[in-house]
């Protein structure tokens, strides 16, 4: 009766000892790994720090100035390169009946200029920009101000569509106009591929 | 039997004692195990923050703070940081043969002098600095020598990635990483002890534009130097602060090599924008006109007789751009008439002039966070003659920064904000009203007029409604003024219908060139800098150009300038 109990206890003790060693080794391994990781983090942080300094150094405005002058054809922005939506000329009514049209081709530029002058004055809802654009050829002789280059491009591209298919949906025209206004790069690319 | 009994009893007694002792020992052990057991249960089951606390303690070692915090610009671009470098020191008590060691070391680091190293290595003691901040490659080479006694210490070295770009604002540190100038000096405690990153109000893009344009103009007009500043009129933030010539903060140690370099460095280190005081000339007419309009001694329709120079106390006040006729208040400003301004100052009076110039902050230290500062030099006693000369900016000397801050107050609606080099995240509440909104509106129109039709036409930047005032002052010398040595400046602001920024440029002793018809005045030298800076910086600052012919923009300068039908005296014949 006594012997099996002793054996079991002895067995348990050996098992506990083995477990203890196992855990101890695992802890020691994990600690080594933690130290290693900490070291690595410190090293990476230092490296990031150095790289940040280097990034800032390489981005010296003076250096970039020189590089852009040598390799790029970019120049500082000028005031006349800016335009806003309000600067686009307004469209006469959809069905032009000159006698009743409140916004005739002659008065449109003046109104556009007024709208432009008031900050935040956007074209009214009845005359969306896109449709105003499709009517652009009519307004051609009296542009209210020097139009931005991309706007002129847009009108040239859109006008044939507008004349050939009068039923062209407003949405397509709006898309085109928005692309012309905001997607400056996109229109350039198209131009290049042509 | 008795023997046995006695034996038994003796044995029993001993057994009893043994049992008691065993019991006590067992109880003690049981108690100890109980304590260990309870603690074990406590640690493993109930104490939740135990392990994590330990892990945190380990990670804190990773989060090691730098010796000195970074300085960044308003957009987070790194302006100053610390990089770890190795510094070489020697331990003479370990060095076996100083001669051999010194020769070997100089072979690797040729910039050291052998005699010097030998003397250091032969000294008594255990520590001598041999070379601070060596490159990793040099460290490797020294290690390869394999000489015991050469040791390295890791030190942090201050690095300024943008070099000399904003050196007068940032400043620099000495060998021991202690701030010696600029923000490095004034924020030394925050940077080194509290490790707080400092965010400046400087915008490096704008700084570069101003510095480049100013440098180009200095070269073109062969000026001795120049200064420039850009201020946000609604917050008092300094977006750009330039003083030329400037220097590379990494090479300041080389300045001590010779007397000539020392002298040169002194000139480069001098912050003309905050430390230099100058008589700014006609720029002061901005303040003179503002005071006259504010106190009501003149209005926009008042006239002054500018037909003849004023002679007073042995001085003659005459006009540079002489019109020789009666001038209205706007005309005096537009043609920069000294005579008209001096007469306005007489009407204002000494006391009011002094009070307003003080209110505009011109007479006291600026609130900018730099120790390189200078206060105004003003006449004592402040006589009527001084009042007349101060009207057109002579007899009083202020820093360009003071002038720019005062102009910001004049045009922003009349509120003076303390100038700062630290980014503000909200509008400051500590502004002080110095003039009325109406006077400010009139001054905006006058300033726009100067650029549209007056002496400041070269400052125009299409679309940005620039307004401003030229200033050309002769430099004072002992007992008089040098006629050929000028301080030419221009203070501009834009857009004049709703001013956002003040731009000031100043050149020290520009020489007239062919292109400027020999002129070296503010309108020819400094105004083009302002024009260039505004047209390049405005898009970066998010200011959209306006159509100058639009009614809204026209209103910015709508002013009645008409030549006065002078009270019966008629107009001078010209």
XYZ file of C-alpha atoms in Angstrom:
768
model
C 0.000 0.000 0.000
C 2.791 2.372 0.947
C 4.977 1.721 -2.072
C 2.594 2.797 -4.876
C 1.864 6.064 -3.040
C 5.572 6.799 -2.780
C 6.005 5.999 -6.423
C 3.175 8.277 -7.433
C 4.498 11.110 -5.321
C 7.998 10.557 -6.663
C 6.594 10.537 -10.183
C 4.680 13.750 -9.533
C 7.801 15.390 -8.124
C 9.805 14.455 -11.197
C 7.006 15.697 -13.420
C 6.755 18.983 -11.504
C 10.511 19.391 -11.702
C 10.485 18.790 -15.428
C 7.640 21.274 -15.879
C 9.464 23.813 -13.778
C 12.589 23.475 -15.879
C 10.540 23.668 -19.011
C 8.860 26.869 -17.898
C 12.138 28.302 -16.685
C 13.774 27.652 -20.052
C 10.784 29.088 -21.862
C 10.869 32.211 -19.747
C 14.560 32.600 -20.315
C 14.065 32.140 -24.063
C 11.253 34.657 -24.103
C 13.359 37.081 -22.142
C 16.163 36.724 -24.617
C 13.706 37.361 -27.399
C 12.297 40.388 -25.611
C 15.739 41.832 -25.116
C 16.492 41.157 -28.751
C 13.286 42.800 -29.876
C 13.862 45.765 -27.611
C 17.309 46.168 -29.031
C 15.925 45.916 -32.526
C 13.253 48.498 -31.771
C 15.855 50.859 -30.374
C 18.011 50.343 -33.422
C 15.067 50.880 -35.771
C 14.033 53.979 -33.872
C 17.526 55.365 -34.168
C 17.527 54.491 -37.848
C 14.158 56.188 -38.357
C 15.482 59.184 -36.525
C 18.542 59.367 -38.732
C 16.445 58.824 -41.839
C 14.069 61.577 -40.815
C 16.994 63.947 -40.454
C 18.316 62.812 -43.806
C 14.899 63.195 -45.419
C 14.722 66.728 -44.123
C 18.265 67.348 -45.303
C 17.535 66.042 -48.789
C 14.389 68.138 -48.890
C 16.182 71.393 -48.344
C 14.119 73.867 -50.324
C 17.257 75.289 -51.873
C 18.322 71.873 -53.128
C 14.858 71.069 -54.453
C 14.874 74.452 -56.173
C 18.052 73.542 -58.011
C 16.865 70.042 -58.872
C 13.549 71.240 -60.211
C 15.267 73.866 -62.305
C 17.611 71.289 -63.774
C 15.206 68.427 -64.352
C 11.684 69.737 -64.462
C 9.860 72.271 -66.495
C 7.857 73.454 -63.534
C 7.757 77.084 -62.510
C 6.185 78.694 -59.471
C 2.453 79.185 -59.692
C 1.228 82.499 -60.952
C -1.921 84.294 -60.048
C -3.371 84.027 -63.521
C -3.213 80.224 -63.425
C -6.015 80.126 -60.882
C -9.657 80.107 -61.692
C -12.819 79.217 -59.886
C -16.142 77.812 -60.915
C -17.768 81.214 -60.633
C -15.431 82.448 -63.332
C -17.039 80.164 -65.904
C -19.463 82.068 -68.129
C -23.140 81.430 -67.595
C -25.271 79.679 -70.140
C -28.256 81.306 -71.771
C -31.550 79.443 -71.343
C -31.678 75.885 -72.624
C -34.047 76.806 -75.454
C -32.628 80.099 -76.633
C -35.440 82.492 -77.375
C -33.562 85.778 -77.500
C -36.546 88.000 -76.706
C -37.501 86.269 -73.465
C -34.061 85.022 -72.457
C -33.089 86.776 -69.260
C -29.450 85.833 -69.711
C -28.629 86.715 -73.278
C -25.284 86.058 -74.851
C -24.373 89.726 -74.523
C -25.192 90.151 -70.862
C -23.826 86.815 -69.718
C -20.193 87.894 -69.428
C -21.126 90.875 -67.308
C -23.162 88.704 -65.001
C -20.401 86.151 -64.835
C -18.002 88.878 -63.826
C -20.400 90.018 -61.122
C -20.798 86.516 -59.804
C -17.063 86.164 -59.797
C -16.688 89.365 -57.852
C -18.889 88.205 -55.003
C -17.062 85.722 -52.814
C -18.937 82.488 -52.659
C -21.253 83.518 -55.437
C -21.753 80.343 -57.399
C -23.817 80.006 -60.551
C -27.453 79.514 -59.738
C -29.051 76.106 -59.871
C -30.942 76.684 -63.120
C -27.699 77.168 -65.030
C -25.409 74.278 -64.191
C -21.811 74.740 -65.152
C -21.770 71.888 -67.590
C -24.603 73.212 -69.675
C -23.042 76.607 -69.524
C -19.972 75.062 -71.018
C -21.824 73.428 -73.881
C -23.130 76.835 -74.839
C -19.664 78.324 -74.717
C -19.157 78.955 -78.454
C -21.885 81.566 -78.423
C -20.125 83.554 -75.758
C -16.779 83.377 -77.406
C -16.396 86.991 -78.541
C -16.719 88.489 -75.081
C -14.915 86.391 -72.513
C -15.229 88.215 -69.207
C -11.673 87.532 -68.139
C -8.751 85.602 -69.350
C -10.039 82.044 -69.047
C -7.852 79.457 -67.446
C -6.096 77.297 -70.005
C -7.801 74.069 -69.024
C -11.236 75.624 -69.374
C -10.504 76.623 -72.916
C -9.331 73.101 -73.668
C -12.536 71.756 -72.255
C -14.764 73.915 -74.372
C -12.892 72.904 -77.475
C -13.286 69.287 -76.703
C -16.859 69.403 -75.616
C -18.354 71.649 -78.236
C -18.356 69.154 -81.165
C -20.260 66.662 -79.056
C -22.714 69.294 -78.106
C -23.424 70.363 -81.652
C -23.688 66.884 -83.156
C -25.907 65.369 -80.512
C -28.094 67.887 -78.806
C -29.578 65.078 -76.754
C -26.260 64.434 -75.031
C -27.089 63.856 -71.435
C -26.269 66.542 -68.897
C -24.447 63.982 -66.830
C -21.871 63.182 -69.513
C -21.299 66.861 -70.111
C -20.948 67.509 -66.389
C -18.429 64.708 -66.116
C -16.448 66.161 -68.957
C -16.550 69.625 -67.454
C -15.476 68.416 -64.056
C -12.682 66.451 -65.603
C -11.603 69.515 -67.469
C -11.638 71.646 -64.339
C -10.121 69.299 -61.808
C -8.459 66.594 -63.799
C -5.833 68.849 -65.256
C -3.341 66.037 -65.502
C -5.865 63.713 -67.097
C -6.576 66.141 -69.914
C -2.854 66.649 -70.456
C -2.352 62.949 -70.804
C -5.127 62.733 -73.351
C -3.545 65.531 -75.250
C -0.250 63.729 -75.304
C -1.687 60.467 -76.504
C -3.480 62.109 -79.403
C 12.108 -3.621 37.054
C 12.778 -0.352 38.649
C 15.709 0.104 36.361
C 13.516 -0.621 33.396
C 10.819 1.635 34.617
C 13.275 4.397 35.270
C 14.777 3.822 31.864
C 11.409 3.881 30.326
C 10.440 7.021 32.096
C 13.671 8.708 31.105
C 13.171 7.553 27.539
C 9.622 8.702 27.591
C 10.663 12.112 28.798
C 13.185 12.413 26.015
C 10.609 11.273 23.490
C 8.182 13.857 24.756
C 10.726 16.599 24.378
C 11.597 15.359 20.901
C 7.953 15.255 19.919
C 7.339 18.772 21.148
C 10.395 20.024 19.288
C 9.283 18.222 16.145
C 5.845 19.722 16.501
C 7.248 23.224 16.855
C 9.569 22.678 13.882
C 6.772 21.187 11.835
C 4.446 24.038 12.716
C 7.073 26.578 11.686
C 7.657 24.834 8.399
C 3.917 24.516 7.815
C 3.494 28.213 8.495
C 6.302 29.045 6.054
C 4.755 26.830 3.401
C 1.394 28.371 4.079
C 2.818 31.852 3.541
C 4.497 30.723 0.322
C 1.299 29.021 -0.798
C -0.867 32.057 -0.097
C 1.605 34.292 -1.872
C 1.710 31.873 -4.806
C -2.072 31.932 -5.116
C -2.033 35.690 -4.770
C 0.611 36.162 -7.447
C -0.790 33.674 -9.931
C -4.520 34.155 -9.529
C -5.329 37.555 -8.079
C -2.545 39.941 -8.887
C -3.435 40.997 -12.424
C -1.137 43.943 -12.987
C 1.899 42.128 -11.689
C 3.257 40.682 -14.947
C 2.247 43.647 -17.105
C 3.920 46.047 -14.733
C 7.099 44.110 -15.137
C 6.750 44.061 -18.931
C 6.183 47.798 -18.932
C 9.247 48.316 -16.862
C 11.171 46.484 -19.561
C 9.673 48.551 -22.365
C 10.449 51.836 -20.701
C 14.065 51.061 -21.388
C 13.173 51.121 -25.087
C 11.421 54.476 -24.923
C 14.640 56.244 -24.140
C 14.234 59.966 -24.498
C 16.633 61.977 -26.545
C 18.934 64.385 -24.802
C 17.400 67.315 -26.592
C 14.036 67.498 -28.333
C 13.458 68.369 -31.985
C 12.506 71.721 -33.422
C 10.065 71.569 -36.327
C 8.452 74.127 -38.583
C 4.702 74.834 -38.627
C 4.122 71.937 -41.014
C 6.231 69.485 -39.028
C 9.360 69.685 -41.140
C 12.429 68.898 -39.095
C 14.589 71.951 -38.405
C 16.825 70.729 -35.613
C 17.411 67.283 -34.168
C 19.978 65.285 -32.287
C 21.979 62.477 -33.865
C 24.056 60.009 -31.928
C 27.718 60.197 -32.709
C 30.747 58.607 -31.151
C 33.293 60.750 -29.376
C 36.814 59.511 -28.845
C 38.562 59.824 -25.528
C 41.782 58.440 -24.182
C 42.687 56.928 -20.846
C 46.362 57.855 -20.288
C 46.677 55.444 -17.369
C 46.082 52.500 -19.719
C 48.070 53.755 -22.710
C 51.310 51.883 -22.777
C 53.370 53.982 -25.158
C 51.897 57.444 -25.733
C 54.303 58.168 -28.610
C 53.278 55.138 -30.638
C 49.611 55.640 -29.804
C 49.691 59.305 -30.808
C 51.396 58.591 -34.131
C 48.974 55.793 -34.933
C 45.962 57.910 -34.061
C 47.067 60.875 -36.151
C 47.555 58.438 -39.022
C 43.847 57.663 -38.832
C 42.591 61.103 -37.897
C 44.904 63.437 -39.822
C 43.119 66.585 -38.628
C 44.560 66.093 -35.147
C 48.002 67.400 -34.310
C 50.430 64.747 -33.150
C 52.109 66.963 -30.582
C 48.777 67.868 -29.085
C 47.641 64.251 -28.839
C 50.971 63.195 -27.371
C 50.745 65.873 -24.712
C 47.211 64.795 -23.827
C 48.104 61.104 -23.688
C 51.185 61.719 -21.541
C 49.188 63.618 -18.954
C 48.224 62.158 -15.617
C 44.626 61.164 -15.071
C 42.221 58.763 -16.654
C 40.257 60.862 -19.106
C 41.152 63.208 -21.967
C 38.874 64.129 -24.904
C 40.679 63.445 -28.152
C 37.994 64.173 -30.725
C 34.300 64.842 -30.385
C 31.748 63.603 -32.894
C 33.605 61.290 -35.231
C 32.016 59.430 -38.099
C 31.216 55.689 -37.895
C 34.020 55.079 -40.374
C 36.566 56.901 -38.242
C 35.359 54.935 -35.247
C 35.967 51.709 -37.117
C 39.456 52.831 -38.125
C 40.378 53.736 -34.556
C 39.077 50.400 -33.327
C 41.160 48.671 -35.942
C 44.309 50.197 -34.499
C 43.767 47.873 -31.556
C 45.424 50.160 -29.053
C 44.077 49.814 -25.515
C 43.190 53.122 -23.889
C 41.195 54.602 -26.764
C 37.542 54.577 -25.780
C 34.319 55.900 -27.256
C 31.481 57.676 -25.651
C 28.184 58.004 -27.415
C 27.102 61.602 -27.557
C 24.228 63.405 -29.157
C 25.102 65.988 -31.713
C 22.744 68.736 -32.793
C 22.028 68.653 -36.510
C 20.217 71.253 -38.587
C 19.043 69.503 -41.755
C 18.054 72.732 -43.475
C 21.416 74.317 -42.829
C 21.405 78.052 -42.937
C 17.829 78.489 -44.129
C 16.270 79.689 -40.882
C 19.386 79.894 -38.779
C 18.570 83.224 -37.173
C 15.263 81.930 -35.873
C 16.457 78.473 -34.821
C 19.830 79.508 -33.479
C 22.470 76.937 -32.609
C 23.958 75.000 -29.714
C 27.452 74.795 -28.340
C 29.641 71.720 -27.871
C 27.806 70.593 -24.760
C 24.421 70.802 -26.558
C 23.409 73.926 -24.746
C 21.483 76.506 -26.746
C 23.555 79.573 -27.507
C 21.294 81.575 -29.825
C 17.797 81.801 -31.233
C 15.055 79.397 -30.179
C 17.727 76.897 -29.100
C 18.725 79.410 -26.475
C 15.345 80.759 -25.394
C 13.765 77.303 -25.214
C 16.815 75.573 -23.800
C 15.036 74.306 -20.694
C 12.000 72.981 -22.553
C 14.161 71.270 -25.155
C 16.751 69.698 -22.915
C 15.085 69.174 -19.543
C 11.481 68.549 -20.474
C 12.225 67.061 -23.903
C 9.305 68.920 -25.446
C 9.286 69.281 -29.179
C 9.065 72.926 -30.214
C 6.870 73.808 -33.202
C 7.838 77.098 -34.770
C 5.518 79.406 -36.668
C 8.074 79.462 -39.494
C 6.995 77.947 -42.808
C 10.162 76.723 -44.530
C 8.683 77.046 -48.011
C 7.902 80.711 -47.496
C 11.194 81.175 -45.685
C 13.033 79.812 -48.703
C 11.203 82.127 -51.101
C 11.905 85.208 -49.017
C 15.531 84.260 -48.471
C 16.141 83.452 -52.117
C 14.553 86.646 -53.429
C 16.248 88.817 -50.840
C 19.628 87.232 -51.535
C 19.182 87.739 -55.278
C 18.354 91.398 -54.775
C 21.267 91.938 -52.392
C 23.573 90.507 -55.031
C 22.009 92.569 -57.792
C 22.314 95.862 -55.938
C 25.606 94.959 -54.213
C 24.066 95.597 -50.808
C 25.876 94.842 -47.562
C 23.013 92.762 -46.317
C 19.316 92.689 -45.831
C 16.502 91.482 -43.730
C 12.999 90.287 -44.307
C 10.051 89.150 -42.278
C 6.567 87.800 -43.008
C 3.918 88.138 -40.322
C 0.405 86.788 -40.041
C -1.599 89.933 -39.291
C -4.291 88.110 -37.307
C -2.101 86.036 -35.023
C 1.256 87.783 -34.833
C 3.007 84.609 -35.997
C 6.286 85.034 -37.824
C 6.100 82.897 -40.969
C 9.508 83.846 -42.150
C 12.462 85.603 -40.646
C 15.490 86.264 -42.797
C 18.681 88.123 -42.055
C 21.454 88.146 -44.616
C 24.316 87.416 -44.665
C 23.723 84.289 -42.652
C 25.814 81.263 -41.683
C 25.803 77.499 -41.467
C 25.105 76.483 -37.857
C 27.343 73.412 -38.270
C 30.480 75.387 -38.955
C 30.407 77.931 -36.166
C 33.467 76.395 -34.555
C 35.594 77.196 -37.566
C 34.872 80.867 -36.976
C 37.318 80.947 -34.102
C 40.226 80.027 -36.341
C 41.220 83.537 -37.328
C 40.409 87.131 -36.518
C 39.024 87.686 -39.978
C 36.666 84.716 -39.754
C 35.621 85.841 -36.304
C 34.735 89.262 -37.603
C 32.848 87.765 -40.528
C 30.934 85.419 -38.261
C 29.980 88.309 -36.014
C 28.439 90.036 -39.006
C 26.677 86.873 -40.165
C 25.369 86.064 -36.733
C 23.889 89.517 -36.283
C 20.143 89.241 -36.620
C 19.212 92.343 -38.587
C 15.518 91.645 -38.253
C 15.269 91.632 -34.469
C 18.589 92.988 -33.238
C 19.335 95.698 -35.760
C 17.644 99.057 -35.313
C 17.318 101.292 -38.342
C 15.795 104.566 -39.256
C 13.238 103.276 -41.686
C 12.433 106.469 -43.533
C 9.088 106.920 -45.204
C 7.776 103.606 -43.884
C 6.989 105.651 -40.773
C 4.524 107.702 -42.762
C 2.187 104.736 -42.310
C 2.167 105.437 -38.592
C 2.095 109.218 -39.051
C -0.956 108.998 -41.277
C -2.648 106.476 -38.992
C -2.123 108.764 -36.003
C -3.384 111.819 -37.898
C -6.524 110.003 -39.037
C -7.091 108.405 -35.646
C -6.733 111.603 -33.634
C -8.845 113.449 -36.161
C -6.347 116.225 -36.892
C -6.674 115.330 -40.558
C -9.094 113.388 -42.683
C -8.815 111.916 -46.143
C -9.834 115.213 -47.705
C -7.465 117.500 -45.755
C -4.843 119.493 -47.672
C -1.329 120.505 -46.789
C 0.917 123.028 -48.443
C 3.906 121.179 -49.857
C 5.125 123.933 -52.154
C 8.260 124.852 -50.269
C 10.660 122.920 -48.098
C 10.295 123.492 -44.367
C 13.153 125.277 -42.635
C 13.256 124.734 -38.909
C 16.018 124.831 -36.292
C 18.639 124.896 -39.006
C 17.172 121.855 -40.750
C 15.559 121.755 -44.134
C 12.833 119.227 -44.818
C 12.285 118.706 -48.511
C 10.658 116.130 -50.748
C 12.430 113.463 -52.708
C 9.618 113.108 -55.216
C 8.769 116.824 -55.070
C 5.341 117.843 -56.325
C 5.650 121.496 -55.223
C 1.970 122.065 -54.673
C -0.848 121.619 -52.188
C -1.367 117.953 -51.493
C -4.268 116.011 -50.042
C -3.632 113.487 -47.299
C -3.751 110.550 -49.762
C -1.384 112.393 -52.096
C 1.115 113.038 -49.319
C 1.152 109.294 -48.756
C 1.202 108.344 -52.411
C 4.072 110.660 -53.365
C 5.737 110.141 -50.004
C 5.920 113.836 -49.231
C 8.174 114.657 -46.292
C 6.913 118.227 -46.132
C 3.276 117.192 -45.927
C 4.030 114.491 -43.353
C 6.042 116.873 -41.188
C 3.186 119.353 -41.231
C 0.760 116.624 -40.261
C 3.048 115.707 -37.379
C 3.001 119.323 -36.179
C -0.786 119.132 -36.075
C -0.662 115.814 -34.236
C 1.703 117.154 -31.596
C 4.552 115.570 -29.690
C 2.471 113.960 -26.931
C -0.029 112.221 -29.215
C 2.720 111.017 -31.539
C 4.663 109.563 -28.670
C 1.595 107.930 -27.162
C 0.583 106.236 -30.405
C 4.060 105.034 -31.289
C 4.220 103.523 -27.800
C 0.785 101.932 -28.255
C 1.974 100.411 -31.519
C 4.645 98.621 -29.531
C 7.520 100.422 -31.205
C 9.091 101.683 -28.006
C 9.352 98.473 -26.031
C 10.880 95.038 -26.360
C 9.159 92.761 -28.817
C 7.432 89.685 -27.446
C 9.256 87.451 -29.910
C 10.948 84.474 -28.262
C 14.497 85.487 -29.080
C 17.092 86.961 -26.820
C 18.672 88.755 -29.788
C 16.610 91.867 -29.381
C 17.030 95.560 -29.431
C 14.755 98.336 -28.302
C 13.983 101.441 -30.267
C 16.299 104.413 -30.194
C 14.254 107.568 -29.936
C 15.067 111.211 -29.312
C 15.281 112.572 -25.814
C 14.034 115.190 -25.444
C 11.251 114.637 -27.955
C 10.969 118.077 -29.495
C 8.753 119.448 -32.227
C 11.607 119.051 -34.641
C 11.895 115.389 -33.649
C 8.176 114.997 -34.182
C 8.564 116.394 -37.695
C 11.474 114.115 -38.615
C 9.851 111.082 -37.000
C 6.853 111.710 -39.251
C 8.977 110.566 -42.167
C 11.053 108.076 -40.251
C 14.199 109.887 -39.261
C 15.323 110.457 -35.698
C 13.815 107.187 -34.529
C 15.318 103.765 -35.085
C 13.392 100.520 -34.671
C 13.920 96.917 -35.715
C 12.281 95.734 -38.953
C 10.262 93.273 -36.878
C 8.823 96.045 -34.704
C 7.839 97.994 -37.802
C 6.212 94.970 -39.444
C 4.234 94.127 -36.301
C 3.018 97.731 -36.006
C 1.989 97.774 -39.670
C 0.083 94.527 -39.099
C -1.859 96.269 -36.338
C -2.550 99.284 -38.534
C -4.085 97.221 -41.313
C -5.745 94.275 -39.566
C -8.564 96.368 -38.147
C -6.486 98.125 -35.532
C -5.456 95.375 -33.118
C -1.847 94.789 -32.101
C -0.978 91.146 -31.480
C 2.221 90.060 -29.751
C 4.657 88.661 -32.288
C 5.699 85.069 -31.806
C 7.928 82.433 -33.357
C 5.832 79.584 -31.964
C 2.889 78.230 -33.902
C -0.469 79.305 -32.524
C -3.252 76.785 -32.908
C -5.996 79.225 -32.174
C -6.515 82.918 -32.680
C -4.873 84.869 -29.893
C -7.157 86.606 -27.440
C -4.544 88.978 -26.107
C -4.662 91.552 -28.876
C -4.803 95.203 -27.937
C -6.776 97.765 -29.900
C -4.527 100.611 -30.986
C -6.545 102.355 -33.704
C -10.165 102.239 -34.794
C -11.458 99.897 -37.483
C -12.315 102.915 -39.634
C -8.787 104.338 -39.517
C -7.489 100.871 -40.323
C -9.770 100.655 -43.358
C -8.561 104.078 -44.555
C -4.944 103.016 -44.104
C -5.534 99.893 -46.172
C -6.787 102.049 -49.002
C -3.818 104.391 -48.702
C -1.356 101.501 -48.784
C -3.037 99.990 -51.810
C -2.888 103.396 -53.492
C 0.900 103.547 -53.089
C 1.325 100.279 -54.961
C -1.285 101.102 -57.575
C -0.222 104.628 -58.409
C 2.542 105.761 -56.082
C 6.141 105.008 -55.193
C 5.550 101.312 -54.599
C 4.480 100.199 -58.065
C 7.311 97.672 -58.246
C 5.723 95.709 -55.415
C 2.628 94.841 -57.429
C 1.830 91.139 -57.718
C -1.061 90.691 -60.131
C -4.135 89.296 -58.473
C -3.054 89.724 -54.878
C -3.988 93.364 -54.226
C -0.639 94.280 -52.688
C -0.472 97.390 -50.583
C 2.555 98.881 -48.961
C 4.918 101.732 -48.378
C 8.441 102.369 -49.520
C 11.083 103.732 -47.230
C 14.514 105.081 -48.009
C 16.660 106.437 -45.222
C 20.178 107.731 -45.201
C 22.408 105.943 -42.764
C 23.467 108.032 -39.824
C 27.123 108.592 -39.090
C 28.785 110.576 -36.388
C 27.321 114.047 -36.766
C 25.149 113.645 -39.818
C 23.874 111.384 -42.516
C 25.693 109.655 -45.354
C 24.022 110.634 -48.566
C 25.072 107.572 -50.500
C 24.592 104.919 -47.817
C 20.923 104.030 -47.732
C 18.639 101.728 -45.846
C 15.991 100.899 -48.425
C 12.909 99.116 -47.294
C 9.415 98.176 -48.260
C 6.637 97.012 -45.999
C 3.822 95.416 -47.926
C 0.698 93.482 -47.121
C -1.780 91.435 -49.082
C -4.546 91.063 -50.090
C -5.516 94.626 -49.228
C -9.291 93.995 -49.234
C -8.798 91.567 -46.333
C -5.139 91.555 -45.275
C -3.612 88.262 -44.208
C 0.136 88.759 -44.250
C 2.645 91.549 -43.886
C 5.814 91.173 -45.927
C 8.801 93.336 -45.140
C 12.060 93.529 -47.043
C 15.021 95.741 -46.341
C 18.387 96.216 -47.981
C 21.433 97.704 -46.354
C 23.372 100.066 -48.613
C 22.164 98.965 -52.035
C 24.000 100.677 -54.903
C 22.034 102.080 -57.792
C 22.366 100.162 -61.071
C 21.574 100.872 -64.678
C 18.337 98.946 -64.566
C 17.055 101.125 -61.730
C 18.349 104.309 -63.409
C 20.894 104.670 -60.653
C 18.292 104.675 -57.909
C 18.748 102.590 -54.807
C 15.524 103.614 -53.101
C 13.068 101.292 -51.411
C 10.756 101.379 -54.413
C 13.521 100.105 -56.697
C 15.330 97.654 -54.458
C 13.040 96.269 -51.748
C 9.638 96.526 -53.433
C 10.468 93.950 -56.177
C 11.436 91.464 -53.457
C 8.007 91.864 -51.881
C 6.354 91.479 -55.267
C 8.228 88.253 -56.004
C 7.662 86.853 -52.552
C 3.937 87.544 -52.610
C 3.331 86.135 -56.061
C 5.208 82.934 -55.169
C 4.142 82.497 -51.553
C 0.462 83.409 -51.823
C -0.511 80.176 -53.651
C 1.344 78.187 -50.986
C -0.476 80.060 -48.248
C -3.808 79.291 -49.841
C -4.713 82.775 -50.932
C -6.619 82.815 -54.205
C -5.927 85.680 -56.571
C -8.741 88.049 -57.389
C -9.654 89.928 -60.496
C -8.367 93.426 -59.810
C -10.976 95.001 -62.028
C -13.833 93.411 -60.088
C -15.887 95.917 -58.070
C -15.103 94.145 -54.838
C -11.381 94.509 -55.430
C -11.715 98.074 -56.691
C -13.290 99.001 -53.396
C -10.026 98.091 -51.677
C -8.439 101.223 -53.072
C -11.410 103.415 -53.849
C -10.173 106.755 -52.634
C -10.619 110.344 -53.600
C -7.118 111.507 -54.390
C -8.220 114.575 -56.370
C -5.879 117.516 -56.411
C -7.288 120.036 -53.997
C -8.759 123.267 -55.203
C -6.569 124.917 -52.658
C -8.171 127.624 -50.618
C -7.801 130.456 -53.041
C -4.026 130.156 -53.181
C -4.161 128.359 -56.438
C -2.054 125.445 -57.450
C 1.623 125.772 -58.055
C 2.434 126.032 -61.715
C 3.381 122.562 -62.775
